[in-house]
Amino acid sequence: IEATMAIRREGGERGAKVPIVALTAHAMKGDEERFYAAGMNGYLSKPISQATLLATMNDYLRKSMAQGA
């Protein structure tokens, strides 16, 4: 959470565009909301499958390419 907040705060325009997805063992109620509030774009809770991770990465790559980043 701290790293995400620093990237958003100190990264300028580029930092605002960097996709950040939480990969965590924390699956407690309210955690997902905390991650989004910190500036993360997504949230994956362990254990995750390779297919889920790759699908998430592909979604952000497609969005980035569509925006011309």
Tab-separated table of C-alpha atoms in Angstrom:
chain	number	residue	atom	x	y	z
A	1	ILE	CA	0.000	0.000	0.000
A	2	GLU	CA	2.821	2.387	0.876
A	3	ALA	CA	4.639	1.692	-2.398
A	4	THR	CA	1.458	2.283	-4.398
A	5	MET	CA	0.812	5.574	-2.657
A	6	ALA	CA	4.414	6.688	-3.295
A	7	ILE	CA	4.207	5.778	-7.001
A	8	ARG	CA	0.973	7.722	-7.374
A	9	ARG	CA	2.220	10.687	-5.352
A	10	GLU	CA	5.768	10.988	-6.701
A	11	GLY	CA	5.501	9.485	-10.183
A	12	GLY	CA	3.806	12.419	-11.839
A	13	GLU	CA	1.807	11.709	-14.967
A	14	ARG	CA	3.622	8.427	-15.572
A	15	GLY	CA	2.990	7.283	-11.999
A	16	ALA	CA	-0.706	7.938	-12.463
A	17	LYS	CA	-0.766	5.613	-15.487
A	18	VAL	CA	1.221	2.683	-14.065
A	19	PRO	CA	-1.136	-0.250	-13.511
A	20	ILE	CA	-0.740	-1.659	-10.014
A	21	VAL	CA	-2.405	-4.924	-9.038
A	22	ALA	CA	-2.243	-6.201	-5.479
A	23	LEU	CA	-1.181	-9.817	-5.153
A	24	THR	CA	-1.747	-10.735	-1.558
A	25	ALA	CA	-2.623	-13.463	0.882
A	26	HIS	CA	-4.912	-11.014	2.654
A	27	ALA	CA	-8.483	-11.904	1.860
A	28	MET	CA	-10.150	-10.235	4.801
A	29	LYS	CA	-13.312	-8.246	4.394
A	30	GLY	CA	-12.430	-4.642	3.570
A	31	ASP	CA	-8.927	-5.355	2.243
A	32	GLU	CA	-9.935	-5.005	-1.392
A	33	GLU	CA	-11.429	-1.585	-0.674
A	34	ARG	CA	-8.216	-0.509	1.099
A	35	PHE	CA	-6.141	-1.495	-1.922
A	36	TYR	CA	-8.355	0.470	-4.295
A	37	ALA	CA	-8.388	3.455	-1.944
A	38	ALA	CA	-4.565	3.412	-1.945
A	39	GLY	CA	-4.601	3.777	-5.737
A	40	MET	CA	-4.282	0.206	-6.948
A	41	ASN	CA	-6.040	-0.782	-10.150
A	42	GLY	CA	-6.760	-4.374	-9.259
A	43	TYR	CA	-6.619	-7.046	-6.624
A	44	LEU	CA	-5.753	-10.751	-6.734
A	45	SER	CA	-5.887	-12.946	-3.658
A	46	LYS	CA	-3.596	-15.961	-3.260
A	47	PRO	CA	-3.642	-18.680	-4.238
A	48	ILE	CA	-4.093	-17.639	-7.848
A	49	SER	CA	-3.794	-19.684	-10.985
A	50	GLN	CA	-1.352	-18.890	-13.747
A	51	ALA	CA	-4.318	-18.355	-16.069
A	52	THR	CA	-5.818	-15.734	-13.746
A	53	LEU	CA	-2.511	-13.876	-13.450
A	54	LEU	CA	-1.918	-13.932	-17.210
A	55	ALA	CA	-5.477	-12.809	-17.952
A	56	THR	CA	-5.105	-9.874	-15.557
A	57	MET	CA	-1.768	-8.866	-17.083
A	58	ASN	CA	-3.204	-9.131	-20.606
A	59	ASP	CA	-6.139	-6.894	-19.659
A	60	TYR	CA	-3.794	-4.138	-18.496
A	61	LEU	CA	-1.486	-4.554	-21.497
A	62	ARG	CA	-4.444	-4.216	-23.872
A	63	LYS	CA	-5.667	-1.105	-22.060
A	64	SER	CA	-2.183	0.398	-22.123
A	65	MET	CA	-1.757	-0.263	-25.840
A	66	ALA	CA	-5.187	1.178	-26.597
A	67	GLN	CA	-4.221	4.373	-24.775
A	68	GLY	CA	-0.963	4.598	-26.701
A	69	ALA	CA	1.254	4.274	-23.637
